Amino acid sequence: MTPYDPQNVFARILRGEIPCEKVFENTFALGFHDIGKRAPVHILLIPKGPYTCATDFYQNAPPELIVGFSRAIAEVTSHLGVLEKGARFIVNQGLHGGQEVPHFHLHILGGKNLGPMIMGDQ
Ligand code: AMP
């Protein structure tokens, strides 16, 4: 696995070197608006730890961070006003997954009918 790059944009946001439009923060996670939003609600939730991707996080993060991050997903989502009509959670990983930023993050999308899960041929 590629080593964690501490200069990635989300690491810099966590250190306060780059601003973000914050919607949530606790000990375990930071949530902020995606700058290239693809839905009326498009939040990124990132754990406070140096994990490149989902498998790195779920294999190597301490259990309290995994639980804290998971609870943060529920907390953020319930505050976004998308629970009644639903939302979509997306995690991209690696080249084929289309991951651009090598710090594990969850996309939370909602605010409209998001259509089919993915586009394209199988
Ligand atoms: P992914 O393709 O899953 O790695 O998604 C990375 C996401 O980060 C994209 O949706 C970008 O629009 C978003 N993004 C990149 N830089 C920033 C930033 N400085 N603040 C907020 N969102 C960002």
mmCIF file of C-alpha atoms in Angstrom, residues 3 9 21 44 61 70 74 89 93 99 103 109 122:
data_model
loop_
_atom_site.group_PDB
_atom_site.id
_atom_site.type_symbol
_atom_site.label_atom_id
_atom_site.label_comp_id
_atom_site.label_asym_id
_atom_site.label_seq_id
_atom_site.Cartn_x
_atom_site.Cartn_y
_atom_site.Cartn_z
ATOM 1 C CA PRO A 3 2.487 5.272 2.322
ATOM 2 C CA VAL A 9 -5.177 18.260 0.762
ATOM 3 C CA GLU A 21 -16.584 24.903 4.990
ATOM 4 C CA LEU A 44 -17.076 14.865 2.986
ATOM 5 C CA ALA A 61 -7.179 2.391 12.858
ATOM 6 C CA SER A 70 -19.010 5.534 12.263
ATOM 7 C CA ALA A 74 -24.908 8.992 11.705
ATOM 8 C CA PHE A 89 -22.733 7.193 1.046
ATOM 9 C CA GLN A 93 -10.706 3.663 -3.285
ATOM 10 C CA GLN A 99 -10.070 8.123 -5.506
ATOM 11 C CA HIS A 103 -6.869 10.414 2.841
ATOM 12 C CA LEU A 109 -24.832 12.962 -0.877
ATOM 13 C CA GLN A 122 -20.567 -3.726 -16.471
#
